[in-house]
Amino acid sequence: MVISFVISIVASVMINNILITIVAKISDGLEWNGLLNIFPYILTPIFILIFTFTFLVSTRKIGRDPVSLEQGLQLISEGNLDYRVSVNRQDELGRVASNINHMTEQLQQLIVKEREMEKSKMDMITGISHDLRTPLTSIIGYIELLRTDSFQDKAEYDRFVQNTYNKATHLKKLLDDLFEYTRLTSVDTQLNLNKVNLYQLLDQLLFEFEPLAQENGIHIEKEIGDAPIMACVDSDKIARAIDNLLMNALKYSLKPGTIYIRMNIRHEQIRVEVENIGTPLTLEQKDKLFDRFYKVDYSRSSEGIQSGSGLGLSIARNIAELHQGTLTLHHTDNVFTFQLSLPAHINSKH
């Protein structure tokens, strides 16, 4: 606007000077002295007209741009978040247009994120309802059979009681997983960090895991060395993460089969690997594997093992990230390798 004003002033002055020169020459040539006497009276209106015309021409685009901005804002305010204001200037109006487009993009991303969060919340409610309903329905059914004496003999009575206990235990496990997941995703989660021998911790976990693995036709191959590997971690949470990886491998391994467990330390990183052979995953299944409540639906993958909550891998990844580490999956054909990486020195700010 200022530039247009200056240009209009300069143009008007230049044209006026040209007119003065022309009138002076005409007056001298024709000896019209009266023309020189009246010209100053018309010079000012001519200057104003030239300035106004020049200013309007030079600011015509500037006048259109605010209208374009106003129309764009109107469309955006009506909900058309795909609309973008055209930016053809490098001045203040151009920056305003860029800011409007940036604001619209941020608002669009925020709405998409809110929708995803709402969908995630509904998925969580659906997942909880489904996972809790199944064992609870079974418990109610068995209790009803016991309450009405609908059993033939003591053996059937004992079987009903045992099944009720198993379902109740499974229900408690689901609730524990849900509670643990909620606690781990809380903003004020605190780690109880202590110096721990990870070799000893992993060796103990495998000692407790082997009988269950053998019952399900799984052989354990461990390559964890025998030297102490010291790290400052929350031992309960790390044990929970490794146990979840072992149970996941047991559940989805081809049976009979082998689960390989490795542990080493390289470049200030402690790595625990759990590898098994199972049914290959699609790309979509692999991408969703760490999502909460996601469970790969293989009818023969969990024979003899109660289905979980679909939170195991999500909990394990959250525990790794709380320790400033990572949990990743390397999947080639039917070989699955989960790698839990932890820094040897963990910042105690958690």
mmCIF file with all atom_site columns, C-alpha atoms in Angstrom, residues 103-279:
data_model
loop_
_atom_site.group_PDB
_atom_site.id
_atom_site.type_symbol
_atom_site.label_atom_id
_atom_site.label_alt_id
_atom_site.label_comp_id
_atom_site.label_asym_id
_atom_site.label_entity_id
_atom_site.label_seq_id
_atom_site.pdbx_PDB_ins_code
_atom_site.Cartn_x
_atom_site.Cartn_y
_atom_site.Cartn_z
_atom_site.occupancy
_atom_site.B_iso_or_equiv
_atom_site.pdbx_formal_charge
_atom_site.auth_seq_id
_atom_site.auth_comp_id
_atom_site.auth_asym_id
_atom_site.auth_atom_id
_atom_site.pdbx_PDB_model_num
ATOM 1   C CA . MET A 1 103 ? -4.292  -22.510 10.606 1.00 0.00 ? 103 MET A CA 1
ATOM 2   C CA . THR A 1 104 ? -6.740  -24.454 8.405  1.00 0.00 ? 104 THR A CA 1
ATOM 3   C CA . GLU A 1 105 ? -4.277  -27.341 7.991  1.00 0.00 ? 105 GLU A CA 1
ATOM 4   C CA . GLN A 1 106 ? -3.634  -27.478 11.743 1.00 0.00 ? 106 GLN A CA 1
ATOM 5   C CA . LEU A 1 107 ? -7.378  -27.426 12.435 1.00 0.00 ? 107 LEU A CA 1
ATOM 6   C CA . GLN A 1 108 ? -7.935  -30.212 9.905  1.00 0.00 ? 108 GLN A CA 1
ATOM 7   C CA . GLN A 1 109 ? -5.215  -32.356 11.504 1.00 0.00 ? 109 GLN A CA 1
ATOM 8   C CA . LEU A 1 110 ? -6.668  -31.677 14.965 1.00 0.00 ? 110 LEU A CA 1
ATOM 9   C CA . ILE A 1 111 ? -10.139 -32.799 13.851 1.00 0.00 ? 111 ILE A CA 1
ATOM 10  C CA . VAL A 1 112 ? -8.699  -35.958 12.238 1.00 0.00 ? 112 VAL A CA 1
ATOM 11  C CA . LYS A 1 113 ? -6.764  -36.702 15.450 1.00 0.00 ? 113 LYS A CA 1
ATOM 12  C CA . GLU A 1 114 ? -9.877  -36.170 17.587 1.00 0.00 ? 114 GLU A CA 1
ATOM 13  C CA . ARG A 1 115 ? -11.851 -38.532 15.352 1.00 0.00 ? 115 ARG A CA 1
ATOM 14  C CA . GLU A 1 116 ? -9.095  -41.139 15.613 1.00 0.00 ? 116 GLU A CA 1
ATOM 15  C CA . MET A 1 117 ? -9.064  -40.757 19.404 1.00 0.00 ? 117 MET A CA 1
ATOM 16  C CA . GLU A 1 118 ? -12.843 -41.116 19.521 1.00 0.00 ? 118 GLU A CA 1
ATOM 17  C CA . LYS A 1 119 ? -12.668 -44.238 17.340 1.00 0.00 ? 119 LYS A CA 1
ATOM 18  C CA . SER A 1 120 ? -9.843  -45.592 19.508 1.00 0.00 ? 120 SER A CA 1
ATOM 19  C CA . LYS A 1 121 ? -11.943 -44.951 22.612 1.00 0.00 ? 121 LYS A CA 1
ATOM 20  C CA . MET A 1 122 ? -14.922 -46.781 21.106 1.00 0.00 ? 122 MET A CA 1
ATOM 21  C CA . ASP A 1 123 ? -12.659 -49.659 20.021 1.00 0.00 ? 123 ASP A CA 1
ATOM 22  C CA . MET A 1 124 ? -11.330 -49.855 23.576 1.00 0.00 ? 124 MET A CA 1
ATOM 23  C CA . ILE A 1 125 ? -14.834 -49.989 25.058 1.00 0.00 ? 125 ILE A CA 1
ATOM 24  C CA . THR A 1 126 ? -15.843 -52.641 22.515 1.00 0.00 ? 126 THR A CA 1
ATOM 25  C CA . GLY A 1 127 ? -12.684 -54.654 23.187 1.00 0.00 ? 127 GLY A CA 1
ATOM 26  C CA . ILE A 1 128 ? -13.120 -54.497 26.958 1.00 0.00 ? 128 ILE A CA 1
ATOM 27  C CA . SER A 1 129 ? -16.785 -55.455 26.719 1.00 0.00 ? 129 SER A CA 1
ATOM 28  C CA . HIS A 1 130 ? -16.085 -58.420 24.466 1.00 0.00 ? 130 HIS A CA 1
ATOM 29  C CA . ASP A 1 131 ? -13.068 -59.737 26.376 1.00 0.00 ? 131 ASP A CA 1
ATOM 30  C CA . LEU A 1 132 ? -14.740 -59.470 29.786 1.00 0.00 ? 132 LEU A CA 1
ATOM 31  C CA . ARG A 1 133 ? -18.113 -60.785 28.686 1.00 0.00 ? 133 ARG A CA 1
ATOM 32  C CA . THR A 1 134 ? -16.840 -64.171 27.469 1.00 0.00 ? 134 THR A CA 1
ATOM 33  C CA . PRO A 1 135 ? -15.282 -65.487 30.727 1.00 0.00 ? 135 PRO A CA 1
ATOM 34  C CA . LEU A 1 136 ? -17.964 -63.783 32.822 1.00 0.00 ? 136 LEU A CA 1
ATOM 35  C CA . THR A 1 137 ? -20.717 -65.523 30.851 1.00 0.00 ? 137 THR A CA 1
ATOM 36  C CA . SER A 1 138 ? -18.951 -68.859 31.360 1.00 0.00 ? 138 SER A CA 1
ATOM 37  C CA . ILE A 1 139 ? -18.593 -68.237 35.106 1.00 0.00 ? 139 ILE A CA 1
ATOM 38  C CA . ILE A 1 140 ? -22.297 -67.406 35.429 1.00 0.00 ? 140 ILE A CA 1
ATOM 39  C CA . GLY A 1 141 ? -23.159 -70.533 33.426 1.00 0.00 ? 141 GLY A CA 1
ATOM 40  C CA . TYR A 1 142 ? -21.078 -72.855 35.595 1.00 0.00 ? 142 TYR A CA 1
ATOM 41  C CA . ILE A 1 143 ? -22.346 -71.266 38.823 1.00 0.00 ? 143 ILE A CA 1
ATOM 42  C CA . GLU A 1 144 ? -25.914 -71.750 37.605 1.00 0.00 ? 144 GLU A CA 1
ATOM 43  C CA . LEU A 1 145 ? -25.176 -75.445 36.958 1.00 0.00 ? 145 LEU A CA 1
ATOM 44  C CA . LEU A 1 146 ? -23.708 -75.800 40.444 1.00 0.00 ? 146 LEU A CA 1
ATOM 45  C CA . ARG A 1 147 ? -26.529 -73.816 42.054 1.00 0.00 ? 147 ARG A CA 1
ATOM 46  C CA . THR A 1 148 ? -29.193 -76.030 40.500 1.00 0.00 ? 148 THR A CA 1
ATOM 47  C CA . ASP A 1 149 ? -27.255 -79.275 41.184 1.00 0.00 ? 149 ASP A CA 1
ATOM 48  C CA . SER A 1 150 ? -27.075 -79.926 37.428 1.00 0.00 ? 150 SER A CA 1
ATOM 49  C CA . PHE A 1 151 ? -24.216 -82.385 37.614 1.00 0.00 ? 151 PHE A CA 1
ATOM 50  C CA . GLN A 1 152 ? -24.261 -86.151 37.470 1.00 0.00 ? 152 GLN A CA 1
ATOM 51  C CA . ASP A 1 153 ? -21.517 -87.073 39.911 1.00 0.00 ? 153 ASP A CA 1
ATOM 52  C CA . LYS A 1 154 ? -18.643 -85.793 42.004 1.00 0.00 ? 154 LYS A CA 1
ATOM 53  C CA . ALA A 1 155 ? -16.260 -85.888 39.022 1.00 0.00 ? 155 ALA A CA 1
ATOM 54  C CA . GLU A 1 156 ? -18.512 -83.581 36.984 1.00 0.00 ? 156 GLU A CA 1
ATOM 55  C CA . TYR A 1 157 ? -18.992 -81.342 40.021 1.00 0.00 ? 157 TYR A CA 1
ATOM 56  C CA . ASP A 1 158 ? -15.201 -81.039 40.398 1.00 0.00 ? 158 ASP A CA 1
ATOM 57  C CA . ARG A 1 159 ? -14.877 -80.295 36.679 1.00 0.00 ? 159 ARG A CA 1
ATOM 58  C CA . PHE A 1 160 ? -17.466 -77.503 36.905 1.00 0.00 ? 160 PHE A CA 1
ATOM 59  C CA . VAL A 1 161 ? -15.675 -75.993 39.903 1.00 0.00 ? 161 VAL A CA 1
ATOM 60  C CA . GLN A 1 162 ? -12.284 -76.197 38.184 1.00 0.00 ? 162 GLN A CA 1
ATOM 61  C CA . ASN A 1 163 ? -13.652 -74.594 34.996 1.00 0.00 ? 163 ASN A CA 1
ATOM 62  C CA . THR A 1 164 ? -15.239 -71.811 37.046 1.00 0.00 ? 164 THR A CA 1
ATOM 63  C CA . TYR A 1 165 ? -11.938 -71.194 38.795 1.00 0.00 ? 165 TYR A CA 1
ATOM 64  C CA . ASN A 1 166 ? -10.058 -71.164 35.475 1.00 0.00 ? 166 ASN A CA 1
ATOM 65  C CA . LYS A 1 167 ? -12.494 -68.653 33.958 1.00 0.00 ? 167 LYS A CA 1
ATOM 66  C CA . ALA A 1 168 ? -12.319 -66.460 37.069 1.00 0.00 ? 168 ALA A CA 1
ATOM 67  C CA . THR A 1 169 ? -8.507  -66.541 36.923 1.00 0.00 ? 169 THR A CA 1
ATOM 68  C CA . HIS A 1 170 ? -8.630  -65.638 33.249 1.00 0.00 ? 170 HIS A CA 1
ATOM 69  C CA . LEU A 1 171 ? -11.009 -62.761 34.005 1.00 0.00 ? 171 LEU A CA 1
ATOM 70  C CA . LYS A 1 172 ? -8.605  -61.473 36.675 1.00 0.00 ? 172 LYS A CA 1
ATOM 71  C CA . LYS A 1 173 ? -5.729  -61.669 34.156 1.00 0.00 ? 173 LYS A CA 1
ATOM 72  C CA . LEU A 1 174 ? -7.715  -59.576 31.673 1.00 0.00 ? 174 LEU A CA 1
ATOM 73  C CA . LEU A 1 175 ? -8.510  -56.984 34.335 1.00 0.00 ? 175 LEU A CA 1
ATOM 74  C CA . ASP A 1 176 ? -4.870  -56.932 35.464 1.00 0.00 ? 176 ASP A CA 1
ATOM 75  C CA . ASP A 1 177 ? -3.755  -56.316 31.868 1.00 0.00 ? 177 ASP A CA 1
ATOM 76  C CA . LEU A 1 178 ? -6.260  -53.504 31.476 1.00 0.00 ? 178 LEU A CA 1
ATOM 77  C CA . PHE A 1 179 ? -5.194  -51.920 34.771 1.00 0.00 ? 179 PHE A CA 1
ATOM 78  C CA . GLU A 1 180 ? -1.507  -52.249 33.856 1.00 0.00 ? 180 GLU A CA 1
ATOM 79  C CA . TYR A 1 181 ? -2.062  -50.709 30.410 1.00 0.00 ? 181 TYR A CA 1
ATOM 80  C CA . THR A 1 182 ? -4.003  -47.788 31.907 1.00 0.00 ? 182 THR A CA 1
ATOM 81  C CA . ARG A 1 183 ? -1.293  -47.241 34.505 1.00 0.00 ? 183 ARG A CA 1
ATOM 82  C CA . LEU A 1 184 ? 1.539   -47.379 31.949 1.00 0.00 ? 184 LEU A CA 1
ATOM 83  C CA . THR A 1 185 ? -0.132  -44.867 29.613 1.00 0.00 ? 185 THR A CA 1
ATOM 84  C CA . SER A 1 186 ? -0.779  -42.405 32.429 1.00 0.00 ? 186 SER A CA 1
ATOM 85  C CA . VAL A 1 187 ? 1.219   -39.168 32.211 1.00 0.00 ? 187 VAL A CA 1
ATOM 86  C CA . ASP A 1 188 ? 2.493   -39.497 35.778 1.00 0.00 ? 188 ASP A CA 1
ATOM 87  C CA . THR A 1 189 ? 3.792   -43.067 35.511 1.00 0.00 ? 189 THR A CA 1
ATOM 88  C CA . GLN A 1 190 ? 6.818   -43.572 37.748 1.00 0.00 ? 190 GLN A CA 1
ATOM 89  C CA . LEU A 1 191 ? 9.506   -46.217 37.378 1.00 0.00 ? 191 LEU A CA 1
ATOM 90  C CA . ASN A 1 192 ? 11.045  -47.885 40.424 1.00 0.00 ? 192 ASN A CA 1
ATOM 91  C CA . LEU A 1 193 ? 14.613  -47.945 39.076 1.00 0.00 ? 193 LEU A CA 1
ATOM 92  C CA . ASN A 1 194 ? 17.176  -50.216 40.719 1.00 0.00 ? 194 ASN A CA 1
ATOM 93  C CA . LYS A 1 195 ? 20.443  -51.845 39.722 1.00 0.00 ? 195 LYS A CA 1
ATOM 94  C CA . VAL A 1 196 ? 19.399  -55.253 38.370 1.00 0.00 ? 196 VAL A CA 1
ATOM 95  C CA . ASN A 1 197 ? 21.270  -58.241 36.938 1.00 0.00 ? 197 ASN A CA 1
ATOM 96  C CA . LEU A 1 198 ? 19.276  -58.802 33.729 1.00 0.00 ? 198 LEU A CA 1
ATOM 97  C CA . TYR A 1 199 ? 20.965  -62.170 33.124 1.00 0.00 ? 199 TYR A CA 1
ATOM 98  C CA . GLN A 1 200 ? 19.683  -63.439 36.462 1.00 0.00 ? 200 GLN A CA 1
ATOM 99  C CA . LEU A 1 201 ? 16.236  -61.947 35.839 1.00 0.00 ? 201 LEU A CA 1
ATOM 100 C CA . LEU A 1 202 ? 15.902  -63.522 32.382 1.00 0.00 ? 202 LEU A CA 1
ATOM 101 C CA . ASP A 1 203 ? 17.277  -66.875 33.555 1.00 0.00 ? 203 ASP A CA 1
ATOM 102 C CA . GLN A 1 204 ? 14.658  -66.996 36.331 1.00 0.00 ? 204 GLN A CA 1
ATOM 103 C CA . LEU A 1 205 ? 11.843  -66.094 33.926 1.00 0.00 ? 205 LEU A CA 1
ATOM 104 C CA . LEU A 1 206 ? 12.896  -68.869 31.537 1.00 0.00 ? 206 LEU A CA 1
ATOM 105 C CA . PHE A 1 207 ? 13.142  -71.377 34.406 1.00 0.00 ? 207 PHE A CA 1
ATOM 106 C CA . GLU A 1 208 ? 9.490   -70.631 35.297 1.00 0.00 ? 208 GLU A CA 1
ATOM 107 C CA . PHE A 1 209 ? 8.406   -70.571 31.629 1.00 0.00 ? 209 PHE A CA 1
ATOM 108 C CA . GLU A 1 210 ? 9.913   -73.871 30.464 1.00 0.00 ? 210 GLU A CA 1
ATOM 109 C CA . PRO A 1 211 ? 7.351   -76.239 32.043 1.00 0.00 ? 211 PRO A CA 1
ATOM 110 C CA . LEU A 1 212 ? 4.471   -74.398 30.340 1.00 0.00 ? 212 LEU A CA 1
ATOM 111 C CA . ALA A 1 213 ? 6.369   -74.419 27.055 1.00 0.00 ? 213 ALA A CA 1
ATOM 112 C CA . GLN A 1 214 ? 6.988   -78.169 27.294 1.00 0.00 ? 214 GLN A CA 1
ATOM 113 C CA . GLU A 1 215 ? 3.299   -78.800 27.989 1.00 0.00 ? 215 GLU A CA 1
ATOM 114 C CA . ASN A 1 216 ? 2.532   -77.102 24.668 1.00 0.00 ? 216 ASN A CA 1
ATOM 115 C CA . GLY A 1 217 ? 5.181   -78.902 22.636 1.00 0.00 ? 217 GLY A CA 1
ATOM 116 C CA . ILE A 1 218 ? 7.657   -76.018 22.601 1.00 0.00 ? 218 ILE A CA 1
ATOM 117 C CA . HIS A 1 219 ? 11.414  -76.395 23.140 1.00 0.00 ? 219 HIS A CA 1
ATOM 118 C CA . ILE A 1 220 ? 13.384  -73.458 24.569 1.00 0.00 ? 220 ILE A CA 1
ATOM 119 C CA . GLU A 1 221 ? 16.758  -72.537 23.070 1.00 0.00 ? 221 GLU A CA 1
ATOM 120 C CA . LYS A 1 222 ? 18.532  -69.824 25.042 1.00 0.00 ? 222 LYS A CA 1
ATOM 121 C CA . GLU A 1 223 ? 21.642  -67.881 24.138 1.00 0.00 ? 223 GLU A CA 1
ATOM 122 C CA . ILE A 1 224 ? 21.962  -65.514 27.075 1.00 0.00 ? 224 ILE A CA 1
ATOM 123 C CA . GLY A 1 225 ? 25.524  -66.233 28.152 1.00 0.00 ? 225 GLY A CA 1
ATOM 124 C CA . ASP A 1 226 ? 26.378  -66.594 31.816 1.00 0.00 ? 226 ASP A CA 1
ATOM 125 C CA . ALA A 1 227 ? 27.950  -63.246 32.669 1.00 0.00 ? 227 ALA A CA 1
ATOM 126 C CA . PRO A 1 228 ? 26.081  -60.636 34.729 1.00 0.00 ? 228 PRO A CA 1
ATOM 127 C CA . ILE A 1 229 ? 24.529  -57.784 32.707 1.00 0.00 ? 229 ILE A CA 1
ATOM 128 C CA . MET A 1 230 ? 23.797  -54.951 35.101 1.00 0.00 ? 230 MET A CA 1
ATOM 129 C CA . ALA A 1 231 ? 21.263  -52.236 34.271 1.00 0.00 ? 231 ALA A CA 1
ATOM 130 C CA . CYS A 1 232 ? 19.236  -49.640 36.141 1.00 0.00 ? 232 CYS A CA 1
ATOM 131 C CA . VAL A 1 233 ? 15.635  -50.712 35.410 1.00 0.00 ? 233 VAL A CA 1
ATOM 132 C CA . ASP A 1 234 ? 12.267  -51.322 37.004 1.00 0.00 ? 234 ASP A CA 1
ATOM 133 C CA . SER A 1 235 ? 12.660  -55.080 37.436 1.00 0.00 ? 235 SER A CA 1
ATOM 134 C CA . ASP A 1 236 ? 8.912   -55.811 37.830 1.00 0.00 ? 236 ASP A CA 1
ATOM 135 C CA . LYS A 1 237 ? 8.017   -53.984 34.625 1.00 0.00 ? 237 LYS A CA 1
ATOM 136 C CA . ILE A 1 238 ? 10.881  -55.434 32.595 1.00 0.00 ? 238 ILE A CA 1
ATOM 137 C CA . ALA A 1 239 ? 9.917   -58.922 33.816 1.00 0.00 ? 239 ALA A CA 1
ATOM 138 C CA . ARG A 1 240 ? 6.332   -58.178 32.718 1.00 0.00 ? 240 ARG A CA 1
ATOM 139 C CA . ALA A 1 241 ? 7.489   -57.077 29.263 1.00 0.00 ? 241 ALA A CA 1
ATOM 140 C CA . ILE A 1 242 ? 9.682   -60.163 28.709 1.00 0.00 ? 242 ILE A CA 1
ATOM 141 C CA . ASP A 1 243 ? 6.962   -62.477 30.046 1.00 0.00 ? 243 ASP A CA 1
ATOM 142 C CA . ASN A 1 244 ? 4.481   -60.936 27.590 1.00 0.00 ? 244 ASN A CA 1
ATOM 143 C CA . LEU A 1 245 ? 6.895   -61.586 24.714 1.00 0.00 ? 245 LEU A CA 1
ATOM 144 C CA . LEU A 1 246 ? 7.394   -65.202 25.820 1.00 0.00 ? 246 LEU A CA 1
ATOM 145 C CA . MET A 1 247 ? 3.636   -65.799 26.131 1.00 0.00 ? 247 MET A CA 1
ATOM 146 C CA . ASN A 1 248 ? 3.049   -64.219 22.730 1.00 0.00 ? 248 ASN A CA 1
ATOM 147 C CA . ALA A 1 249 ? 5.674   -66.500 21.173 1.00 0.00 ? 249 ALA A CA 1
ATOM 148 C CA . LEU A 1 250 ? 4.158   -69.538 22.908 1.00 0.00 ? 250 LEU A CA 1
ATOM 149 C CA . LYS A 1 251 ? 0.657   -68.653 21.768 1.00 0.00 ? 251 LYS A CA 1
ATOM 150 C CA . TYR A 1 252 ? 1.478   -68.100 18.109 1.00 0.00 ? 252 TYR A CA 1
ATOM 151 C CA . SER A 1 253 ? 4.297   -70.635 17.556 1.00 0.00 ? 253 SER A CA 1
ATOM 152 C CA . LEU A 1 254 ? 3.761   -73.592 15.264 1.00 0.00 ? 254 LEU A CA 1
ATOM 153 C CA . LYS A 1 255 ? 3.617   -76.668 17.500 1.00 0.00 ? 255 LYS A CA 1
ATOM 154 C CA . PRO A 1 256 ? 5.752   -78.625 18.032 1.00 0.00 ? 256 PRO A CA 1
ATOM 155 C CA . GLY A 1 257 ? 8.378   -75.927 17.662 1.00 0.00 ? 257 GLY A CA 1
ATOM 156 C CA . THR A 1 258 ? 11.200  -73.950 19.214 1.00 0.00 ? 258 THR A CA 1
ATOM 157 C CA . ILE A 1 259 ? 11.432  -70.517 20.823 1.00 0.00 ? 259 ILE A CA 1
ATOM 158 C CA . TYR A 1 260 ? 14.842  -68.863 20.746 1.00 0.00 ? 260 TYR A CA 1
ATOM 159 C CA . ILE A 1 261 ? 15.794  -66.358 23.450 1.00 0.00 ? 261 ILE A CA 1
ATOM 160 C CA . ARG A 1 262 ? 18.950  -64.278 23.110 1.00 0.00 ? 262 ARG A CA 1
ATOM 161 C CA . MET A 1 263 ? 20.484  -61.492 25.167 1.00 0.00 ? 263 MET A CA 1
ATOM 162 C CA . ASN A 1 264 ? 23.587  -59.407 24.545 1.00 0.00 ? 264 ASN A CA 1
ATOM 163 C CA . ILE A 1 265 ? 24.966  -55.915 25.075 1.00 0.00 ? 265 ILE A CA 1
ATOM 164 C CA . ARG A 1 266 ? 26.388  -53.832 22.231 1.00 0.00 ? 266 ARG A CA 1
ATOM 165 C CA . HIS A 1 267 ? 27.174  -50.129 21.931 1.00 0.00 ? 267 HIS A CA 1
ATOM 166 C CA . GLU A 1 268 ? 25.568  -49.211 25.262 1.00 0.00 ? 268 GLU A CA 1
ATOM 167 C CA . GLN A 1 269 ? 22.398  -51.113 24.233 1.00 0.00 ? 269 GLN A CA 1
ATOM 168 C CA . ILE A 1 270 ? 21.084  -54.230 25.982 1.00 0.00 ? 270 ILE A CA 1
ATOM 169 C CA . ARG A 1 271 ? 19.109  -56.399 23.567 1.00 0.00 ? 271 ARG A CA 1
ATOM 170 C CA . VAL A 1 272 ? 16.730  -59.209 24.429 1.00 0.00 ? 272 VAL A CA 1
ATOM 171 C CA . GLU A 1 273 ? 15.385  -61.170 21.448 1.00 0.00 ? 273 GLU A CA 1
ATOM 172 C CA . VAL A 1 274 ? 12.487  -63.637 21.412 1.00 0.00 ? 274 VAL A CA 1
ATOM 173 C CA . GLU A 1 275 ? 12.171  -65.570 18.156 1.00 0.00 ? 275 GLU A CA 1
ATOM 174 C CA . ASN A 1 276 ? 9.627   -68.147 17.032 1.00 0.00 ? 276 ASN A CA 1
ATOM 175 C CA . ILE A 1 277 ? 8.246   -69.714 13.876 1.00 0.00 ? 277 ILE A CA 1
ATOM 176 C CA . GLY A 1 278 ? 4.565   -69.113 13.220 1.00 0.00 ? 278 GLY A CA 1
ATOM 177 C CA . THR A 1 279 ? 1.968   -68.459 10.545 1.00 0.00 ? 279 THR A CA 1
#
